[in-house]
Coordinates of C-alpha atoms in Angstrom, one line a residue:
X1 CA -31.4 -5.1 19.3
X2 CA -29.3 -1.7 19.1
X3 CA -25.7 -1.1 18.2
X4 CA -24.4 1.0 20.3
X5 CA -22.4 4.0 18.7
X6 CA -19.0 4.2 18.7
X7 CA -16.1 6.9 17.6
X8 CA -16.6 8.0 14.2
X9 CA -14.0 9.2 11.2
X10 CA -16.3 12.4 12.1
X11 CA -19.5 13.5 14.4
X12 CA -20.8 15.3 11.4
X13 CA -22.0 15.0 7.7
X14 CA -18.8 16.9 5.6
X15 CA -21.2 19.9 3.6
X16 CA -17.5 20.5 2.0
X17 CA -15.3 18.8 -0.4
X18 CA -13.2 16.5 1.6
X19 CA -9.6 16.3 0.2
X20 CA -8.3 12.6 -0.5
X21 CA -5.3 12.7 1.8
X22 CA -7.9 13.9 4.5
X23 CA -10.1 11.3 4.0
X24 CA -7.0 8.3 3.7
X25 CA -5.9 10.1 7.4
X26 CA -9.1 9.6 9.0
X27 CA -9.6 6.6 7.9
X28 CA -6.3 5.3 9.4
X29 CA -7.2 6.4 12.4
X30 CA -10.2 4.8 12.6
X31 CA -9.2 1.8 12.5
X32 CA -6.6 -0.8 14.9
X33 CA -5.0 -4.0 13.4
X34 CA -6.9 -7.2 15.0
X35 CA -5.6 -8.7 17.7
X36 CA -6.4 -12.0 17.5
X37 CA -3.8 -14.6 16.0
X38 CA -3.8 -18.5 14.8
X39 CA -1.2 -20.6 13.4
X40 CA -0.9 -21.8 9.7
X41 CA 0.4 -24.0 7.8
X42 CA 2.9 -22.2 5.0
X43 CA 0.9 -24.1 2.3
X44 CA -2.2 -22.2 3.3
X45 CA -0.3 -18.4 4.3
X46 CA -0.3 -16.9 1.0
X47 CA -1.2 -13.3 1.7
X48 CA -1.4 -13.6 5.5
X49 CA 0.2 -11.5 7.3
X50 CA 3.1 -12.4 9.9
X51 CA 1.9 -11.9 13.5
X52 CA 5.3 -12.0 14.6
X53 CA 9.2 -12.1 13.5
X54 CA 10.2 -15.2 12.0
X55 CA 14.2 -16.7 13.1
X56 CA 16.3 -18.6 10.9
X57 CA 16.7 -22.3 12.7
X58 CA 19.3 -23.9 10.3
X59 CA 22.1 -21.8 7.7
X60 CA 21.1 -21.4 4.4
X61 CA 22.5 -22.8 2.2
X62 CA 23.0 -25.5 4.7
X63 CA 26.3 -27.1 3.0
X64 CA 29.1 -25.2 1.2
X65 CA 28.1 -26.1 -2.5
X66 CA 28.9 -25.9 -5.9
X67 CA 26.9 -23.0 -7.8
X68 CA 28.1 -24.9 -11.5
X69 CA 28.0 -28.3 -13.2
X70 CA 32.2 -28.8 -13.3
X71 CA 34.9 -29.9 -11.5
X72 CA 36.1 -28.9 -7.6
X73 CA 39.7 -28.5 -7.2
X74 CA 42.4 -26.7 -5.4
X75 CA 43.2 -23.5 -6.0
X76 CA 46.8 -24.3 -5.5
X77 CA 46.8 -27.0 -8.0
X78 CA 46.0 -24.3 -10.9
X79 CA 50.0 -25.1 -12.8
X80 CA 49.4 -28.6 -12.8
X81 CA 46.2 -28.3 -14.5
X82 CA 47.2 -26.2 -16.7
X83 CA 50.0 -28.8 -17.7
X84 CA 49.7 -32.5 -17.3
X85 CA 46.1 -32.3 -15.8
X86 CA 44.4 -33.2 -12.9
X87 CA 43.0 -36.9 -12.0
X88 CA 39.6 -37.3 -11.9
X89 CA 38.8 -39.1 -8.9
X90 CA 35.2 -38.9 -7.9
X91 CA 31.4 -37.6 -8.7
X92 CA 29.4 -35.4 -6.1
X93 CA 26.1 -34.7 -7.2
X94 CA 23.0 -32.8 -5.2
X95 CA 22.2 -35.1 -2.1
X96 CA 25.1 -37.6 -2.6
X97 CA 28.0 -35.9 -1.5
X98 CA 31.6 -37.2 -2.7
X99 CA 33.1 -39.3 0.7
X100 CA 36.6 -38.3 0.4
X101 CA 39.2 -35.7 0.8
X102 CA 40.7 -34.2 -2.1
X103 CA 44.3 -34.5 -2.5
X104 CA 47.0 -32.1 -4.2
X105 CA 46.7 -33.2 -7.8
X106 CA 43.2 -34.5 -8.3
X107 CA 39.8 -32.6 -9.0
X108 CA 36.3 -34.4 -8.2
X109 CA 33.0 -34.0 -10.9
X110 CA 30.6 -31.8 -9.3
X111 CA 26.8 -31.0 -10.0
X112 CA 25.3 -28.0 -9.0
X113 CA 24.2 -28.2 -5.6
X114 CA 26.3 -30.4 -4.4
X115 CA 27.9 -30.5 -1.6
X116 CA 31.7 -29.0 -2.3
X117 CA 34.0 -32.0 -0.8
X118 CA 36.9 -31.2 1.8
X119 CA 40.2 -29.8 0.6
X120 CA 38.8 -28.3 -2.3
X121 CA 38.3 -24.7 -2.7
X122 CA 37.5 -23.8 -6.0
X123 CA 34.8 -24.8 -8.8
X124 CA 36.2 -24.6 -12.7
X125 CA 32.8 -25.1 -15.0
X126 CA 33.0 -27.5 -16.9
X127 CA 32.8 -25.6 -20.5
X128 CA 36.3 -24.1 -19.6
X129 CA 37.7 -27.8 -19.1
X130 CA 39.3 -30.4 -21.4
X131 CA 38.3 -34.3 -20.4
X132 CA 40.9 -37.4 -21.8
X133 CA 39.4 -40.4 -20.3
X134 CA 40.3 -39.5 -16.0
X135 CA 42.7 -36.2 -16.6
X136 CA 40.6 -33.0 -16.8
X137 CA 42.9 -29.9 -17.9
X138 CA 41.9 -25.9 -17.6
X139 CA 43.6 -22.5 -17.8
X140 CA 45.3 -21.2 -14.5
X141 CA 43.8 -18.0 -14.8
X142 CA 40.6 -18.6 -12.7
X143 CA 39.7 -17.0 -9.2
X144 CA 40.0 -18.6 -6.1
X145 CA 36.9 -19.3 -4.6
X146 CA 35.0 -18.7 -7.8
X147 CA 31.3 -21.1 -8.6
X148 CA 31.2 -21.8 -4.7
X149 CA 28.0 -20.8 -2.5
X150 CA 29.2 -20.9 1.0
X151 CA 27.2 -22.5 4.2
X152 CA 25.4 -19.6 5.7
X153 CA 26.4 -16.7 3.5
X154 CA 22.0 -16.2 2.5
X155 CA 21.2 -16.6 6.0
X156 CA 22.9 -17.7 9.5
X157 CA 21.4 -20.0 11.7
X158 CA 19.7 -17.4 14.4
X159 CA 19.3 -14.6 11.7
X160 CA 15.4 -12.5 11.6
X161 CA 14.2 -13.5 8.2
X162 CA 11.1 -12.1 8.4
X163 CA 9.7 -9.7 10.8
X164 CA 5.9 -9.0 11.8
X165 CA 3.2 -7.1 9.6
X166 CA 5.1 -8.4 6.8
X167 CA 2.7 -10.2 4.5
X168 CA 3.4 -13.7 2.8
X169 CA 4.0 -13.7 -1.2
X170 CA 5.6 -16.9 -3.1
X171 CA 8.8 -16.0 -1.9
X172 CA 8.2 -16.2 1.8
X173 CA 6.7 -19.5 1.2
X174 CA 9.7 -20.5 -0.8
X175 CA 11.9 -19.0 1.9
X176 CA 10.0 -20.8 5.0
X177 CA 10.5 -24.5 3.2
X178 CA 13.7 -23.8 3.0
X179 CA 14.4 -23.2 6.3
X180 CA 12.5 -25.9 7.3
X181 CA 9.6 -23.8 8.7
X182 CA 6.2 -25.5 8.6
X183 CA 3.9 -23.5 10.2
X184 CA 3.7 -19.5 11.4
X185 CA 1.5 -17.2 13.5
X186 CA -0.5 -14.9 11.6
X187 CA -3.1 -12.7 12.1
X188 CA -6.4 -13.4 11.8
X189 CA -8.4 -13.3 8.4
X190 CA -10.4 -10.1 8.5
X191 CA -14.4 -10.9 8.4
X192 CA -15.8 -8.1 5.3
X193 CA -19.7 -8.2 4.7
X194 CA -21.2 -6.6 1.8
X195 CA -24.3 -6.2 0.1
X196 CA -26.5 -4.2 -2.0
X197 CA -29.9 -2.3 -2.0
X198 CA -32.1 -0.9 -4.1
X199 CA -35.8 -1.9 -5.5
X200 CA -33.8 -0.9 -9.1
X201 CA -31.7 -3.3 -8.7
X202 CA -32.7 -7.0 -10.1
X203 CA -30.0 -9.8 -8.7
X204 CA -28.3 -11.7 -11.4
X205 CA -28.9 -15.2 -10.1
X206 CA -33.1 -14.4 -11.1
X207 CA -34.1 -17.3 -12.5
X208 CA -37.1 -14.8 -14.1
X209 CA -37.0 -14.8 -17.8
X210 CA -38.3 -11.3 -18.1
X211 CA -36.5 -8.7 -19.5
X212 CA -35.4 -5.6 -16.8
X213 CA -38.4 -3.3 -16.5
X214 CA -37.9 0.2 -16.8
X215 CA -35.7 1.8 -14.3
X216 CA -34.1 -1.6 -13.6
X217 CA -30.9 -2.3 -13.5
X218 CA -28.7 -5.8 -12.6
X219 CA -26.4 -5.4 -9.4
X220 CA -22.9 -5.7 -10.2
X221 CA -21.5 -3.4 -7.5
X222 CA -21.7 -6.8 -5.7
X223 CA -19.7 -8.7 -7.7
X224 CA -17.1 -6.0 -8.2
X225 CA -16.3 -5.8 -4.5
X226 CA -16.8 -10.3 -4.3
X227 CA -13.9 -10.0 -7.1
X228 CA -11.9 -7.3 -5.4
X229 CA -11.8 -8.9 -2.1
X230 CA -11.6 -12.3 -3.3
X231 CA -7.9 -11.4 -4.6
X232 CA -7.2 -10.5 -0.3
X233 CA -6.3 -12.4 2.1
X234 CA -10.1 -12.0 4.3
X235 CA -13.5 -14.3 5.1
X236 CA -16.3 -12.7 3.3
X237 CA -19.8 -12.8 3.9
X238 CA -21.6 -12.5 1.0
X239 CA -25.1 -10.8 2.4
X240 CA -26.9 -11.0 -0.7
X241 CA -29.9 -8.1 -2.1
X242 CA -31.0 -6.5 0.6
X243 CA -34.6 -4.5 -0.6
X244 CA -35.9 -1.0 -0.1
X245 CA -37.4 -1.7 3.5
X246 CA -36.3 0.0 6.3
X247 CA -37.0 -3.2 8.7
X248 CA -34.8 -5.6 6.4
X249 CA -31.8 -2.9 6.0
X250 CA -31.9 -2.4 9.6
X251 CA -31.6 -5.7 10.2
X252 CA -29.1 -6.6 7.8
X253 CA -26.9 -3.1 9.0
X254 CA -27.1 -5.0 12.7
X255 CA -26.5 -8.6 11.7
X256 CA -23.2 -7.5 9.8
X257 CA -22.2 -5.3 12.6
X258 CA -22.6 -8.3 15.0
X259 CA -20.7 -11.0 12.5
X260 CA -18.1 -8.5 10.5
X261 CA -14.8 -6.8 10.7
X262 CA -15.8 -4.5 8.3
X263 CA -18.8 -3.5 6.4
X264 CA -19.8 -2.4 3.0
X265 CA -22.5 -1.1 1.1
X266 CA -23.5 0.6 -2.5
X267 CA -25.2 3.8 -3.1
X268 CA -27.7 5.4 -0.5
X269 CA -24.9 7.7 0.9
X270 CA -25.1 11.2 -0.7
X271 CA -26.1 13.9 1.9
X272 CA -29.5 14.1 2.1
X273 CA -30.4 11.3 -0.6
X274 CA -33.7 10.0 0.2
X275 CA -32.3 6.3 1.3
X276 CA -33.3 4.4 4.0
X277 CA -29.3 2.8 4.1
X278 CA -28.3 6.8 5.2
X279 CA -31.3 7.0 7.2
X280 CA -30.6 3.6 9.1
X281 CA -26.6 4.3 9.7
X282 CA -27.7 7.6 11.2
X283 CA -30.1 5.9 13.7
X284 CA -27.8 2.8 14.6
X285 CA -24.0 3.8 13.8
X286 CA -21.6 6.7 14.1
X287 CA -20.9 7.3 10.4
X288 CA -19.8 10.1 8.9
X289 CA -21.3 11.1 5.1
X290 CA -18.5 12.9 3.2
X291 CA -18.3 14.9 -0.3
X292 CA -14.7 13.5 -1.4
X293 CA -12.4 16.1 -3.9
X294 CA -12.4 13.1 -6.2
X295 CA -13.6 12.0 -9.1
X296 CA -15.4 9.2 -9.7
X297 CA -16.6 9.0 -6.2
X298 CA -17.0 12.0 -4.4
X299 CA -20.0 10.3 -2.5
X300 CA -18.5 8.3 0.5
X301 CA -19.9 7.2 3.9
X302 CA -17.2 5.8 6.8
X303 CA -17.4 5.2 10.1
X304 CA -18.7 2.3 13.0
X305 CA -21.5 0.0 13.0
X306 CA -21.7 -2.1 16.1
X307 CA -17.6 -3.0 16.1
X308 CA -17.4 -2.9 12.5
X309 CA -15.4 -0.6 10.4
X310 CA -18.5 0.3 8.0
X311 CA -17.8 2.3 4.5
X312 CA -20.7 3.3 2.4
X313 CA -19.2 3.5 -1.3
X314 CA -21.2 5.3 -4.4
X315 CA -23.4 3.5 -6.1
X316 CA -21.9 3.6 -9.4
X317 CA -19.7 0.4 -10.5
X318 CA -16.4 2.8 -11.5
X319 CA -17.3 4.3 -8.6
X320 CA -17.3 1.5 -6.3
X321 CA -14.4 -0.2 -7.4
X322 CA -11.8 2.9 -7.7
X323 CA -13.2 4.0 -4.1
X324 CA -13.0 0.2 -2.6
X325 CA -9.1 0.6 -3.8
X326 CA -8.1 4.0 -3.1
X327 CA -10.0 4.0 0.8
X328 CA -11.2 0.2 1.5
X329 CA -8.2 -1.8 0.5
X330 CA -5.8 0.0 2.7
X331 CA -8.2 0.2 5.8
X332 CA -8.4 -3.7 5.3
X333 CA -4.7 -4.5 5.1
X334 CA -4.2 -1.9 8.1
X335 CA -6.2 -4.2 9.8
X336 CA -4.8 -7.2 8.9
X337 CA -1.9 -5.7 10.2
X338 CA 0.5 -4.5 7.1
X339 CA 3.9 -3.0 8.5
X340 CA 3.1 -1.0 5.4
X341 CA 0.7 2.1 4.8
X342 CA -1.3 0.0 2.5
X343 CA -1.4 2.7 -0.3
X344 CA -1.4 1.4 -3.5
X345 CA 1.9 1.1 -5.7
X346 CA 2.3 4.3 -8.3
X347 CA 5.0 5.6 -10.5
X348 CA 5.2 8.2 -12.8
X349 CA 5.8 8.1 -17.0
X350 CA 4.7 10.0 -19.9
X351 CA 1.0 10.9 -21.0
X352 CA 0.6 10.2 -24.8
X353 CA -2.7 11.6 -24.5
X354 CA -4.2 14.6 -23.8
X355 CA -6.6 14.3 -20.5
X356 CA -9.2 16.8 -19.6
X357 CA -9.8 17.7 -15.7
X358 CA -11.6 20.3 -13.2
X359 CA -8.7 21.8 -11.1
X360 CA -9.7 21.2 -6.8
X361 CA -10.2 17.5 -6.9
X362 CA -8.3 14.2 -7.6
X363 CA -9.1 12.8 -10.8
X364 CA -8.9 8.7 -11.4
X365 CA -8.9 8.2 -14.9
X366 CA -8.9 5.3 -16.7
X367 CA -5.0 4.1 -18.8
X368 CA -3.6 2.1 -20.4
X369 CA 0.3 1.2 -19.4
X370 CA 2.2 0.4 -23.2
X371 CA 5.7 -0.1 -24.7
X372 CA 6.6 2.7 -27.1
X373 CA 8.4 2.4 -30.3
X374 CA 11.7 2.7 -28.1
X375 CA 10.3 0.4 -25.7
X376 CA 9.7 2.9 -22.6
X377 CA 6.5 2.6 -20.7
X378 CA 4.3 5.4 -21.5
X379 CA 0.6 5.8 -20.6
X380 CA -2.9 6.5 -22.5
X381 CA -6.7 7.0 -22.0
X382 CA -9.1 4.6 -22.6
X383 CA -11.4 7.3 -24.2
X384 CA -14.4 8.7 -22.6
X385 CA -14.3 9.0 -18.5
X386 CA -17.9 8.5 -17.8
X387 CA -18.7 7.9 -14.5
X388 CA -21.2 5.2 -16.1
X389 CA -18.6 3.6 -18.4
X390 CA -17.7 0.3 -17.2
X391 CA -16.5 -0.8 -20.5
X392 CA -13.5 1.3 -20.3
X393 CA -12.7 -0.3 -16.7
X394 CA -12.4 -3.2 -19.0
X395 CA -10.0 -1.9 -20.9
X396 CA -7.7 -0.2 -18.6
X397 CA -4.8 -1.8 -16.5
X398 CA -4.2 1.0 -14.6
X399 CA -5.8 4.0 -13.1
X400 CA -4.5 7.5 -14.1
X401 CA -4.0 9.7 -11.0
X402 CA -4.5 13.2 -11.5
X403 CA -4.0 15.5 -8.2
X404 CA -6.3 18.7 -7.3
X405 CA -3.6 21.1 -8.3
X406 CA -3.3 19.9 -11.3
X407 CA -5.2 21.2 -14.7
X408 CA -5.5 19.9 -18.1
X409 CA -2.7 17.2 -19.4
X410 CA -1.1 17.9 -22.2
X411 CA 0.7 14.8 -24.0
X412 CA 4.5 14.2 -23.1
X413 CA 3.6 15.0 -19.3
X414 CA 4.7 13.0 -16.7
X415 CA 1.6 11.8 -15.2
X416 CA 0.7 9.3 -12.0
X417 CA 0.4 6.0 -12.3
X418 CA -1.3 3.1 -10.2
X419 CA -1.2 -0.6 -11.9
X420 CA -4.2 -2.8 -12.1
X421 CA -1.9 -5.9 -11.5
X422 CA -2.4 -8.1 -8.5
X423 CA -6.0 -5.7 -8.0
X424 CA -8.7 -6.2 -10.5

């Protein structure tokens, strides 16, 4: 069988450095949102993403309720209380609402949540009351109004809560149950194969006993990406060690294009490596092989394989996991339909150490986020930036972004940040 090519993030191999905004562009234009859509239940919609807007059906709150443990009273009442007191003449609690009207002189127990009962207007907590036996007594200078939350004044029966492309966090779950939502139309689960090649690489599962011959290494670029995309909301599919034979990569290039949304590979995508991967997407996709202005992983291979989105990423773990963030991530969440860009989440703070770096490319270099001594987050390196050190992945919780223009650091500059949280 042969994939049929299809419009590429270029018709070319890139002989020059590529810059990273270039690269992010092309990318995005490469690739649509899916249109296919299904309904889920809100226990199961964590990181989905909304297919469509999402309308209030009830008010929230639902019932004008207290906000305090206390006492609700009339506001008018405020020089009686002060004096000879008000009668205490009911409980409300959360669910079992007080059944009568309140009257000029009295004042009814309230819990928080409950249901505020008519003709009162006010709730006075309870540690600014006095209590003898049925006559609770409090100072007249409170506010009006104060410790209620009024029927509707979160959200109005009719109101857009949510609209589409926004994708579901705890919140949104807590926010659907509480409108009494159940189920909403999302956007299908993107479908992301992945697998490795090399005859250097020995697959960690091998039940052989032997130690790693010479020139072998274990393939962890696999699990890197299983972790990275196990933390999204997709289907992946898991395609296993794939070895140096052009039949099986073909094959395994075709089957993923068939069955995938998107692609991905390790190593085998330099310009002019002898690979059969690089050989193989050049006879059955329309995929670009780029030089990046980036470090680690100027090596980076994008484009169409059957309908798939393919990347090829470097072949070196760093590598593979600050490219999968900075170019995969967002391609996936584009097409899972994100109202967003997709681009990760960075701030800037203050370099405590001094960082080395070649001006004309983006740097990524490994930090460390920290509380100073006056508690202000501030940034350092994790040491050495070998391409080869995944150690210092380890360490870090956040990557260091360092733009082209930009030459040495010199501690006390404000630097880039991107967090690690919610990625690896």
């Amino acid at each position: 069988m042969t994939i049929d090519k299809q419009p590429s993030c270029a018709d070319d191999s890139e002989p020059q450095l590529l810059p990273v905004d270039a690269a992010m562009a092309r990318i995005a234009n490469l690739v649509r949102p899916l249109a296919t859509t299904e309904t889920v239940s809100i226990a199961d919609c964590l990181g989905r993403v909304l297919a469509q807007a999402v309308q209030s059906p009830i008010a929230v709150p639902s019932h004008t309720n207290s906000a305090m443990d206390g006492y609700a009273v009339r506001a008018d009442d405020r020089d009686q209380a002060a004096s000879t007191g008000l009668r205490v003449v009911g409980s409300a609690f959360a669910g079992r609402p007080w059944s009568g009207e309140l009257q000029a002189g009295e004042a009814v127990r309230i819990f928080t949540g409950a249901v505020v009962p008519p003709g009162a207007d006010t709730v006075i907590i309870q540690e600014h009351t006095e209590l003898d036996v049925d006559t609770v007594r409090f100072a007249s200078d409170f506010t009006p109004g104060q410790n209620i939350r009024h029927a509707g004044e979160d959200v109005a029966a009719g109101d857009r809560v949510f609209v589409g492309g926004e994708q579901m966090s705890p919140a949104h779950m807590c926010m659907l149950a509480s409108l009494g939502i159940n189920e909403v139309s999302v956007t299908r689960k993107p479908r992301v194969a992945f697998f490795s090649t090399g005859d250097e690489l020995r697959a960690v599962s091998d039940p052989s006993s032997s130690p790693l011959n010479a020139g072998e290494v274990y393939d962890s670029n696999r699990y890197a990406l299983l972790g990275a995309l196990a933390r999204m909301a997709v289907d992946t599919i898991d395609m296993g060690l794939v070895p140096d034979d052009p039949v099986a990569i073909r094959d395994t290039l075709e089957r993923a294009g068939e069955t995938a949304d998107v692609v991905i590979t390790s190593g085998g995508v330099s310009v002019g490596e002898a690979d059969y991967v690089s050989k193989t997407l050049h006879d059955i996709g329309n995929v670009a092989f780029w030089k990046i202005a980036m470090r680690p992983g100027r090596p980076l291979a994008c484009g169409k394989v059957g309908d798939a989105v393919f990347f090829g990423l470097p072949g070196n773990p760093v590598a593979v996991l600050v490219t999968f963030y900075e170019f995969v991530q967002p391609a996936v969440r584009r097409l899972m339909g994100c109202r967003d860009d997709g681009q990760p989440f960075r701030f800037r703070v203050p370099c405590t150490s001094a960082l080395r770096k070649s001006s004309g490319r983006t740097e990524y270099q490994r930090g460390i986020l920290y509380h100073d001594d006056d508690g202000q987050l501030a940034v350092k390196t994790t040491g050495k930036q070998g391409a080869g050190r995944l150690s210092s992945l380890c360490l870090a919780n956040c990557i260091i972004v360092i733009p082209p223009n930009a030459d040495a650091i010199t501690p006390g500059s404000l630097v880039e940040v991107q967090p690690f949280t919610g990625l690896v």
